Short mmCIF file of C-alpha atoms in Angstrom, two decimals:
data_model
loop_
_atom_site.label_atom_id
_atom_site.label_comp_id
_atom_site.label_asym_id
_atom_site.label_seq_id
_atom_site.Cartn_x
_atom_site.Cartn_y
_atom_site.Cartn_z
CA MET A 1178 -107.35 42.08 -124.40
CA LYS A 1179 -103.71 42.74 -125.28
CA THR A 1180 -102.04 45.48 -127.33
CA ASP A 1181 -98.27 45.65 -127.78
CA ILE A 1182 -97.12 49.01 -129.17
CA VAL A 1183 -93.72 50.21 -130.31
CA LEU A 1184 -93.60 54.02 -130.26
CA ALA A 1185 -90.78 55.61 -132.23
CA GLY A 1186 -89.60 59.07 -133.16
CA VAL A 1187 -86.93 61.61 -132.43
CA GLY A 1188 -86.43 63.79 -129.38
CA GLY A 1189 -88.73 66.79 -129.19
CA GLN A 1190 -91.60 65.26 -131.18
CA GLY A 1191 -93.69 64.34 -128.14
CA ILE A 1192 -93.68 60.58 -128.69
CA LEU A 1193 -93.34 59.90 -124.95
CA SER A 1194 -96.40 62.09 -124.31
CA VAL A 1195 -98.36 59.62 -126.46
CA ALA A 1196 -97.14 56.77 -124.24
CA THR A 1197 -98.12 58.75 -121.11
CA ILE A 1198 -101.65 59.41 -122.41
CA LEU A 1199 -102.21 55.75 -123.34
CA GLY A 1200 -100.85 54.71 -119.94
CA VAL A 1201 -103.24 57.06 -118.13
CA ALA A 1202 -106.22 55.82 -120.20
CA ALA A 1203 -105.32 52.15 -119.64
CA LEU A 1204 -104.87 52.56 -115.88
CA LYS A 1205 -108.24 54.31 -115.59
CA GLU A 1206 -109.76 51.23 -117.23
CA GLY A 1207 -108.08 48.96 -114.68
CA LEU A 1208 -105.77 47.44 -117.30
CA ASN A 1209 -102.20 46.31 -116.74
CA ILE A 1210 -99.42 48.27 -118.43
CA LYS A 1211 -95.68 47.89 -118.77
CA GLN A 1212 -93.47 50.44 -120.45
CA ALA A 1213 -89.81 50.36 -121.38
CA GLU A 1214 -88.28 53.54 -122.78
CA VAL A 1215 -85.10 53.76 -124.78
CA HIS A 1216 -83.83 57.29 -125.25
CA GLY A 1217 -81.13 57.93 -127.80
CA MET A 1218 -79.25 61.20 -127.68
CA SER A 1219 -80.84 63.31 -125.00
CA GLN A 1220 -80.88 66.45 -127.12
CA ARG A 1221 -83.62 67.30 -129.57
CA GLY A 1222 -83.24 65.13 -132.67
CA GLY A 1223 -81.93 61.95 -131.03
CA ASP A 1224 -83.95 58.77 -131.53
CA VAL A 1225 -86.56 57.91 -128.92
CA GLN A 1226 -88.34 54.58 -128.66
CA SER A 1227 -90.73 53.07 -126.16
CA ASN A 1228 -92.34 49.67 -125.76
CA LEU A 1229 -95.84 50.00 -124.33
CA ARG A 1230 -97.76 46.86 -123.41
CA ILE A 1231 -101.43 47.05 -122.38
CA SER A 1232 -103.30 43.95 -121.27
CA SER A 1233 -106.25 42.77 -119.23
CA LYS A 1234 -103.95 40.00 -117.89
CA PRO A 1235 -100.68 40.33 -115.97
CA ILE A 1236 -97.68 41.21 -118.19
CA ASN A 1237 -94.38 39.48 -117.49
CA SER A 1238 -91.89 41.46 -119.55
CA ASP A 1239 -91.49 45.17 -120.34
CA LEU A 1240 -90.09 44.37 -123.77
CA ILE A 1241 -92.06 43.25 -126.81
CA PRO A 1242 -90.51 40.21 -128.50
CA TYR A 1243 -89.40 40.64 -132.12
CA GLY A 1244 -92.20 39.93 -134.56
CA LYS A 1245 -94.92 40.35 -131.92
CA ALA A 1246 -95.83 44.07 -131.89
CA ASP A 1247 -99.45 44.78 -132.82
CA LEU A 1248 -98.65 48.36 -133.72
CA ILE A 1249 -95.71 50.59 -134.62
CA ILE A 1250 -96.54 54.26 -134.23
CA SER A 1251 -93.98 56.80 -135.32
CA LEU A 1252 -93.65 60.50 -136.07
CA GLU A 1253 -90.59 59.83 -138.24
CA PRO A 1254 -90.70 57.48 -141.25
CA MET A 1255 -87.14 56.14 -140.98
CA GLU A 1256 -87.69 55.40 -137.28
CA ALA A 1257 -90.83 53.42 -138.23
CA LEU A 1258 -88.69 51.46 -140.71
CA ARG A 1259 -86.01 50.82 -138.07
CA TYR A 1260 -88.52 48.94 -135.88
CA LEU A 1261 -90.21 46.98 -138.67
CA PRO A 1262 -88.69 43.67 -137.44
CA THR A 1263 -90.70 44.04 -134.23
CA LEU A 1264 -94.06 44.00 -136.08
CA SER A 1265 -96.29 40.92 -136.13
CA PRO A 1266 -97.39 39.66 -139.59
CA ASP A 1267 -100.88 41.20 -139.18
CA GLY A 1268 -99.74 44.30 -137.28
CA TRP A 1269 -100.18 47.92 -138.37
CA ILE A 1270 -97.69 50.72 -138.96
CA VAL A 1271 -98.96 54.26 -138.40
CA THR A 1272 -96.38 56.91 -139.31
CA SER A 1273 -95.95 60.46 -140.41
CA THR A 1274 -94.36 60.87 -143.84
CA ALA A 1275 -92.54 64.09 -142.83
CA PRO A 1276 -88.86 63.16 -142.44
CA PHE A 1277 -86.67 64.58 -139.68
CA VAL A 1278 -83.41 64.63 -141.62
CA ASN A 1279 -80.77 64.44 -138.90
CA ILE A 1280 -78.09 62.40 -140.73
CA PRO A 1281 -76.19 63.22 -143.95
CA ASN A 1282 -77.11 59.98 -145.78
CA TYR A 1283 -80.84 60.02 -145.01
CA PRO A 1284 -82.54 57.68 -147.54
CA GLU A 1285 -84.95 58.87 -150.22
CA MET A 1286 -88.56 58.96 -148.97
CA GLU A 1287 -89.68 56.71 -151.88
CA LEU A 1288 -87.32 53.98 -150.64
CA ILE A 1289 -88.55 54.26 -147.05
CA GLU A 1290 -92.22 54.24 -148.07
CA GLY A 1291 -91.62 51.27 -150.39
CA GLU A 1292 -90.13 49.26 -147.51
CA LEU A 1293 -92.91 50.27 -145.13
CA VAL A 1294 -95.57 49.19 -147.64
CA LYS A 1295 -93.87 45.78 -147.83
CA GLY A 1296 -94.02 45.65 -144.04
CA GLY A 1297 -97.77 45.24 -144.05
CA ASN A 1298 -100.77 47.31 -143.07
CA LEU A 1299 -99.75 50.96 -143.38
CA ILE A 1300 -101.24 54.34 -142.54
CA ALA A 1301 -98.82 57.06 -143.64
CA PHE A 1302 -99.47 60.76 -144.19
CA ASP A 1303 -97.91 64.11 -143.27
CA MET A 1304 -99.06 64.49 -139.67
CA GLU A 1305 -97.13 67.73 -139.15
CA GLU A 1306 -99.02 69.33 -142.03
CA MET A 1307 -102.36 68.15 -140.67
CA ALA A 1308 -101.47 69.43 -137.18
CA LYS A 1309 -100.70 72.89 -138.64
CA GLU A 1310 -104.03 72.91 -140.50
CA VAL A 1311 -106.30 71.85 -137.65
CA ALA A 1312 -104.58 72.87 -134.42
CA SER A 1313 -100.92 73.80 -134.00
CA PRO A 1314 -97.61 72.42 -135.31
CA ARG A 1315 -96.82 71.07 -131.84
CA SER A 1316 -99.85 68.74 -131.89
CA SER A 1317 -98.62 66.34 -134.60
CA ASN A 1318 -98.18 63.70 -131.89
CA MET A 1319 -101.92 63.95 -131.18
CA VAL A 1320 -102.68 63.48 -134.89
CA LEU A 1321 -100.53 60.33 -134.66
CA LEU A 1322 -102.39 59.17 -131.55
CA GLY A 1323 -105.75 59.72 -133.26
CA ALA A 1324 -104.71 57.78 -136.37
CA SER A 1325 -103.39 54.94 -134.18
CA SER A 1326 -106.43 54.82 -131.89
CA HIS A 1327 -108.30 52.49 -134.26
CA PHE A 1328 -105.90 49.69 -133.28
CA ILE A 1329 -105.82 50.25 -129.52
CA GLU A 1330 -108.49 48.60 -127.43
CA LEU A 1331 -109.42 51.79 -125.62
CA THR A 1332 -112.42 53.80 -126.80
CA PRO A 1333 -111.76 57.26 -128.28
CA ASP A 1334 -113.60 58.99 -125.43
CA LYS A 1335 -111.35 57.25 -122.87
CA ILE A 1336 -108.24 58.39 -124.77
CA GLU A 1337 -109.64 61.93 -125.05
CA ALA A 1338 -110.26 61.97 -121.29
CA ALA A 1339 -106.60 61.01 -120.78
CA VAL A 1340 -105.52 63.80 -123.18
CA ARG A 1341 -107.54 66.25 -121.05
CA SER A 1342 -105.98 64.89 -117.88
CA VAL A 1343 -102.38 65.04 -119.15
CA PHE A 1344 -102.63 68.54 -120.69
CA SER A 1345 -105.05 70.17 -118.21
CA SER A 1346 -102.25 72.10 -116.47
CA LYS A 1347 -101.41 73.85 -119.78
CA GLY A 1348 -104.86 75.43 -120.07
CA GLU A 1349 -108.09 74.83 -121.98
CA ALA A 1350 -106.80 76.18 -125.32
CA VAL A 1351 -103.97 73.61 -125.37
CA VAL A 1352 -106.35 70.82 -124.34
CA GLU A 1353 -108.81 71.70 -127.10
CA ALA A 1354 -106.07 71.98 -129.75
CA ASN A 1355 -104.83 68.51 -128.81
CA ILE A 1356 -108.34 67.01 -128.87
CA LYS A 1357 -108.95 68.58 -132.29
CA ALA A 1358 -105.68 67.12 -133.61
CA PHE A 1359 -106.56 63.69 -132.14
CA ARG A 1360 -109.96 63.69 -133.86
CA ALA A 1361 -108.49 64.83 -137.20
CA GLY A 1362 -105.92 62.02 -137.14
CA ARG A 1363 -108.57 59.46 -136.25
CA GLU A 1364 -110.78 60.60 -139.11
CA LYS A 1365 -107.93 60.62 -141.64
CA ALA A 1366 -106.98 57.03 -140.76
CA GLU A 1367 -110.50 55.82 -141.57
CA SER A 1368 -109.90 56.23 -145.33
CA PHE A 1369 -106.77 54.02 -145.13
CA ILE A 1370 -108.62 51.35 -143.14
CA ALA A 1371 -111.55 51.39 -145.58
CA LYS A 1372 -109.17 50.59 -148.46
CA LYS A 1373 -107.95 47.47 -146.63
CA HIS A 1374 -111.49 46.07 -146.26
#
């Protein structure tokens, strides 16, 4: 078992919380993990990227070689596009379509989506909107985690247990909102996967 994941987004979106939850779930299963984080600008809005490697065998390097990532998961479409060269030919991209426009020459969404589609297997929808509908705007990262969970060799109940563990100090309401968002994202991704088969 081996899953190499590139997580991408911008500061304040909770992308590193996703890495933490997957790390907790993997360790509970006795799996090996390596994580390398690259933070851009430290303030909200700077780019944030993390390599997360999960394997049943020892892992030598923290970094995923170009063209070898099984999965790119991103809360920002242009950030997903930025890491496209890391994706393996049969890898999946799971991204929100809600742009975080933090530069003056941000490309048109049609251009970004067109390039992402060329990149391969794609699940792309407005995760912020779904988070608002089912839980709270702050849980879009859990919608992303749910949508991505189909491609991570950890069962949904193990990931949910890690969500509970990571957010337990924030109270039951926060835990339940995050679980709800996770399940909604997982369910939404099923329609994209069905189209591929």
